[in-house]
Amino acid sequence: KKKTVSKSLIYQVGLAGFAFGNIMLMSLPEYFGLDADSLNFFSSWFGWINLGLATPVAIYSGQDYFKSAFYSLRKRRLNIDVPIALGVLVLYLRSTYEVISQNGPGFFDSLCGLLFFLLLGRIFQEKVYHQLSFERDYRSYFPISISKWVNGQELNIPLKDIKKGDKIYDIRNIQTMIAAFQADEG
């Protein structure tokens, strides 16, 4: 059975991508620098909207990183997910503080973008792992096709089409016989 990417990972990427795109749109007034009055009015509204969009991303899309970091720290070991989870947590808390205290817009676009691209990389990683499967069955060790004699002619047929009583030959045995014959003549 062919393995596929888990649906929860696809949902996490979808949520992070949706929020990332919308937060980038909500941050356009700050990127382009509106006049001071418009910026102050829109900045607080867009900050709260961005907080609402980024909260599910930090919780749901970042949950695998938080779980992995927690289990890693519990075993007193560090893995790559510890700094990622720490970065996501710090970005979220700092941005939330900035929005609540109205000191700035926060970094919710960076938070959602980070998680979106990390999860997108995880999807590609899973696809590559599934393609490089080393689980083999007995058919993996057989040739794809064989040479069969039919009416004095050699035909290459798929291995699955062999029937009991068919006359087949192995080219390695013939090459060995030819080498032995040439050695006897020489």
Tab-separated table of N, CA, C and O in Angstrom, residues 100-165:
chain	number	residue	atom	x	y	z
A	100	ILE	N	-1.150	44.044	22.828
A	100	ILE	CA	-1.933	44.413	24.016
A	100	ILE	C	-1.497	45.773	24.565
A	100	ILE	O	-2.330	46.613	24.920
A	101	SER	N	-0.201	46.008	24.628
A	101	SER	CA	0.299	47.280	25.161
A	101	SER	C	0.313	48.385	24.108
A	101	SER	O	0.659	49.515	24.428
A	102	GLN	N	-0.021	48.071	22.881
A	102	GLN	CA	-0.037	48.999	21.745
A	102	GLN	C	1.316	49.670	21.533
A	102	GLN	O	1.401	50.861	21.216
A	103	ASN	N	2.371	48.884	21.707
A	103	ASN	CA	3.726	49.363	21.436
A	103	ASN	C	4.145	49.114	20.002
A	103	ASN	O	5.150	49.635	19.561
A	104	GLY	N	3.435	48.252	19.292
A	104	GLY	CA	3.800	47.931	17.922
A	104	GLY	C	2.872	46.872	17.362
A	104	GLY	O	1.965	46.390	18.050
A	105	PRO	N	3.117	46.502	16.123
A	105	PRO	CA	2.227	45.544	15.455
A	105	PRO	C	2.517	44.095	15.791
A	105	PRO	O	1.712	43.221	15.518
A	106	GLY	N	3.674	43.804	16.342
A	106	GLY	CA	4.051	42.418	16.605
A	106	GLY	C	4.699	41.791	15.381
A	106	GLY	O	4.852	42.426	14.329
A	107	PHE	N	5.067	40.550	15.538
A	107	PHE	CA	5.758	39.819	14.483
A	107	PHE	C	4.960	38.587	14.078
A	107	PHE	O	5.518	37.520	13.856
A	108	PHE	N	3.648	38.730	14.002
A	108	PHE	CA	2.806	37.581	13.685
A	108	PHE	C	3.041	37.072	12.268
A	108	PHE	O	2.897	35.884	12.012
A	109	ASP	N	3.404	37.967	11.355
A	109	ASP	CA	3.701	37.527	9.995
A	109	ASP	C	4.930	36.620	9.984
A	109	ASP	O	4.949	35.596	9.296
A	110	SER	N	5.932	36.968	10.770
A	110	SER	CA	7.131	36.127	10.853
A	110	SER	C	6.816	34.783	11.506
A	110	SER	O	7.325	33.747	11.077
A	111	LEU	N	5.981	34.809	12.533
A	111	LEU	CA	5.600	33.581	13.231
A	111	LEU	C	4.882	32.618	12.283
A	111	LEU	O	5.242	31.444	12.184
A	112	CYS	N	3.872	33.121	11.602
A	112	CYS	CA	3.096	32.255	10.700
A	112	CYS	C	3.928	31.825	9.494
A	112	CYS	O	3.818	30.691	9.028
A	113	GLY	N	4.772	32.726	8.991
A	113	GLY	CA	5.649	32.367	7.876
A	113	GLY	C	6.650	31.293	8.268
A	113	GLY	O	6.902	30.351	7.506
A	114	LEU	N	7.217	31.412	9.458
A	114	LEU	CA	8.165	30.408	9.948
A	114	LEU	C	7.508	29.036	10.024
A	114	LEU	O	8.041	28.048	9.496
A	115	LEU	N	6.348	28.971	10.668
A	115	LEU	CA	5.668	27.678	10.797
A	115	LEU	C	5.209	27.144	9.447
A	115	LEU	O	5.286	25.935	9.188
A	116	PHE	N	4.736	28.017	8.568
A	116	PHE	CA	4.286	27.579	7.244
A	116	PHE	C	5.422	26.918	6.480
A	116	PHE	O	5.271	25.816	5.947
A	117	PHE	N	6.573	27.569	6.422
A	117	PHE	CA	7.680	27.020	5.637
A	117	PHE	C	8.318	25.797	6.311
A	117	PHE	O	8.763	24.873	5.624
A	118	LEU	N	8.352	25.764	7.629
A	118	LEU	CA	8.859	24.571	8.318
A	118	LEU	C	7.964	23.370	8.062
A	118	LEU	O	8.445	22.257	7.794
A	119	LEU	N	6.655	23.574	8.125
A	119	LEU	CA	5.720	22.468	7.893
A	119	LEU	C	5.707	22.053	6.428
A	119	LEU	O	5.546	20.866	6.118
A	120	LEU	N	5.875	23.002	5.534
A	120	LEU	CA	5.966	22.666	4.108
A	120	LEU	C	7.199	21.794	3.856
A	120	LEU	O	7.135	20.808	3.110
A	121	GLY	N	8.300	22.129	4.507
A	121	GLY	CA	9.501	21.295	4.401
A	121	GLY	C	9.284	19.910	4.972
A	121	GLY	O	9.804	18.922	4.453
A	122	ARG	N	8.480	19.819	6.031
A	122	ARG	CA	8.182	18.511	6.625
A	122	ARG	C	7.361	17.644	5.660
A	122	ARG	O	7.541	16.426	5.613
A	123	ILE	N	6.465	18.258	4.892
A	123	ILE	CA	5.688	17.504	3.890
A	123	ILE	C	6.624	16.921	2.839
A	123	ILE	O	6.535	15.749	2.493
A	124	PHE	N	7.544	17.747	2.333
A	124	PHE	CA	8.497	17.249	1.342
A	124	PHE	C	9.376	16.149	1.927
A	124	PHE	O	9.695	15.171	1.253
A	125	GLN	N	9.762	16.311	3.173
A	125	GLN	CA	10.577	15.299	3.835
A	125	GLN	C	9.822	13.969	3.924
A	125	GLN	O	10.384	12.917	3.650
A	126	GLU	N	8.546	14.011	4.300
A	126	GLU	CA	7.756	12.775	4.376
A	126	GLU	C	7.608	12.116	3.020
A	126	GLU	O	7.690	10.897	2.900
A	127	LYS	N	7.403	12.914	1.973
A	127	LYS	CA	7.265	12.352	0.632
A	127	LYS	C	8.553	11.651	0.207
A	127	LYS	O	8.511	10.577	-0.382
A	128	VAL	N	9.691	12.256	0.502
A	128	VAL	CA	10.968	11.634	0.141
A	128	VAL	C	11.171	10.349	0.933
A	128	VAL	O	11.603	9.333	0.378
A	129	TYR	N	10.848	10.348	2.227
A	129	TYR	CA	10.995	9.142	3.036
A	129	TYR	C	10.109	8.014	2.519
A	129	TYR	O	10.506	6.862	2.528
A	130	HIS	N	8.918	8.360	2.078
A	130	HIS	CA	8.016	7.324	1.551
A	130	HIS	C	8.536	6.747	0.240
A	130	HIS	O	8.347	5.568	-0.045
A	131	GLN	N	9.192	7.583	-0.565
A	131	GLN	CA	9.729	7.086	-1.835
A	131	GLN	C	10.971	6.236	-1.623
A	131	GLN	O	11.271	5.371	-2.431
A	132	LEU	N	11.695	6.489	-0.558
A	132	LEU	CA	12.919	5.742	-0.276
A	132	LEU	C	12.653	4.591	0.691
A	132	LEU	O	13.453	4.317	1.566
A	133	SER	N	11.564	3.926	0.504
A	133	SER	CA	11.203	2.834	1.401
A	133	SER	C	12.136	1.654	1.172
A	133	SER	O	12.397	1.258	0.043
A	134	PHE	N	12.617	1.096	2.263
A	134	PHE	CA	13.502	-0.054	2.166
A	134	PHE	C	12.789	-1.349	2.529
A	134	PHE	O	13.424	-2.371	2.707
A	135	GLU	N	11.482	-1.282	2.660
A	135	GLU	CA	10.723	-2.498	2.923
A	135	GLU	C	10.577	-3.265	1.614
A	135	GLU	O	10.019	-2.771	0.654
A	136	ARG	N	11.067	-4.462	1.589
A	136	ARG	CA	11.048	-5.235	0.356
A	136	ARG	C	10.342	-6.568	0.604
A	136	ARG	O	10.391	-7.113	1.690
A	137	ASP	N	9.736	-7.071	-0.437
A	137	ASP	CA	9.159	-8.409	-0.362
A	137	ASP	C	9.983	-9.338	-1.249
A	137	ASP	O	10.973	-8.929	-1.849
A	138	TYR	N	9.571	-10.573	-1.366
A	138	TYR	CA	10.368	-11.567	-2.094
A	138	TYR	C	10.538	-11.202	-3.563
A	138	TYR	O	11.522	-11.541	-4.190
A	139	ARG	N	9.580	-10.457	-4.154
A	139	ARG	CA	9.660	-10.126	-5.577
A	139	ARG	C	10.768	-9.114	-5.868
A	139	ARG	O	11.206	-9.000	-7.013
A	140	SER	N	11.253	-8.382	-4.862
A	140	SER	CA	12.290	-7.379	-5.072
A	140	SER	C	13.614	-8.015	-5.479
A	140	SER	O	14.458	-7.355	-6.069
A	141	TYR	N	13.793	-9.278	-5.161
A	141	TYR	CA	15.067	-9.931	-5.424
A	141	TYR	C	15.080	-10.720	-6.724
A	141	TYR	O	16.088	-11.316	-7.085
A	142	PHE	N	13.982	-10.746	-7.425
A	142	PHE	CA	13.899	-11.443	-8.698
A	142	PHE	C	14.073	-10.456	-9.838
A	142	PHE	O	13.794	-9.273	-9.698
A	143	PRO	N	14.503	-10.959	-11.007
A	143	PRO	CA	14.618	-10.048	-12.151
A	143	PRO	C	13.228	-9.601	-12.627
A	143	PRO	O	12.224	-10.228	-12.329
A	144	ILE	N	13.214	-8.525	-13.387
A	144	ILE	CA	11.951	-7.999	-13.897
A	144	ILE	C	11.417	-8.864	-15.026
A	144	ILE	O	10.225	-9.111	-15.141
A	145	SER	N	12.328	-9.320	-15.869
A	145	SER	CA	11.910	-10.186	-16.973
A	145	SER	C	12.938	-11.295	-17.145
A	145	SER	O	14.035	-11.236	-16.601
A	146	ILE	N	12.556	-12.286	-17.921
A	146	ILE	CA	13.452	-13.425	-18.172
A	146	ILE	C	13.488	-13.686	-19.677
A	146	ILE	O	12.652	-13.204	-20.434
A	147	SER	N	14.470	-14.460	-20.066
A	147	SER	CA	14.561	-14.876	-21.464
A	147	SER	C	13.962	-16.265	-21.574
A	147	SER	O	14.308	-17.178	-20.823
A	148	LYS	N	13.097	-16.444	-22.546
A	148	LYS	CA	12.380	-17.703	-22.725
A	148	LYS	C	12.531	-18.137	-24.174
A	148	LYS	O	12.501	-17.326	-25.090
A	149	TRP	N	12.721	-19.448	-24.367
A	149	TRP	CA	12.822	-19.980	-25.720
A	149	TRP	C	11.439	-20.385	-26.202
A	149	TRP	O	10.750	-21.168	-25.574
A	150	VAL	N	11.030	-19.825	-27.344
A	150	VAL	CA	9.762	-20.189	-27.970
A	150	VAL	C	10.047	-20.428	-29.447
A	150	VAL	O	10.466	-19.525	-30.168
A	151	ASN	N	9.850	-21.668	-29.896
A	151	ASN	CA	10.080	-22.046	-31.297
A	151	ASN	C	11.477	-21.658	-31.777
A	151	ASN	O	11.660	-21.109	-32.857
A	152	GLY	N	12.477	-21.867	-30.936
A	152	GLY	CA	13.854	-21.587	-31.314
A	152	GLY	C	14.233	-20.125	-31.243
A	152	GLY	O	15.315	-19.757	-31.693
A	153	GLN	N	13.361	-19.282	-30.742
A	153	GLN	CA	13.660	-17.855	-30.624
A	153	GLN	C	13.677	-17.445	-29.154
A	153	GLN	O	12.920	-17.974	-28.348
A	154	GLU	N	14.521	-16.495	-28.881
A	154	GLU	CA	14.607	-15.970	-27.514
A	154	GLU	C	13.635	-14.790	-27.373
A	154	GLU	O	13.669	-13.850	-28.148
A	155	LEU	N	12.758	-14.848	-26.385
A	155	LEU	CA	11.801	-13.770	-26.104
A	155	LEU	C	11.996	-13.295	-24.671
A	155	LEU	O	12.200	-14.106	-23.774
A	156	ASN	N	11.935	-12.010	-24.471
A	156	ASN	CA	11.971	-11.455	-23.117
A	156	ASN	C	10.537	-11.258	-22.655
A	156	ASN	O	9.771	-10.533	-23.280
A	157	ILE	N	10.180	-11.917	-21.567
A	157	ILE	CA	8.821	-11.804	-21.040
A	157	ILE	C	8.881	-11.428	-19.568
A	157	ILE	O	9.863	-11.732	-18.877
A	158	PRO	N	7.843	-10.775	-19.063
A	158	PRO	CA	7.822	-10.443	-17.635
A	158	PRO	C	7.825	-11.699	-16.766
A	158	PRO	O	7.294	-12.736	-17.155
A	159	LEU	N	8.414	-11.582	-15.615
A	159	LEU	CA	8.544	-12.714	-14.711
A	159	LEU	C	7.192	-13.287	-14.302
A	159	LEU	O	7.044	-14.493	-14.141
A	160	LYS	N	6.180	-12.437	-14.190
A	160	LYS	CA	4.863	-12.898	-13.750
A	160	LYS	C	4.173	-13.786	-14.790
A	160	LYS	O	3.226	-14.480	-14.472
A	161	ASP	N	4.664	-13.766	-16.044
A	161	ASP	CA	4.028	-14.550	-17.110
A	161	ASP	C	4.643	-15.946	-17.291
A	161	ASP	O	4.304	-16.652	-18.233
A	162	ILE	N	5.573	-16.349	-16.414
A	162	ILE	CA	6.169	-17.683	-16.504
A	162	ILE	C	5.124	-18.725	-16.115
A	162	ILE	O	4.378	-18.536	-15.166
A	163	LYS	N	5.125	-19.825	-16.860
A	163	LYS	CA	4.227	-20.933	-16.542
A	163	LYS	C	5.064	-22.187	-16.317
A	163	LYS	O	6.189	-22.292	-16.787
A	164	LYS	N	4.501	-23.111	-15.601
A	164	LYS	CA	5.205	-24.354	-15.335
A	164	LYS	C	5.465	-25.069	-16.664
A	164	LYS	O	4.584	-25.177	-17.502
A	165	GLY	N	6.694	-25.516	-16.841
A	165	GLY	CA	7.080	-26.224	-18.050
A	165	GLY	C	7.754	-25.345	-19.085
A	165	GLY	O	8.252	-25.854	-20.087
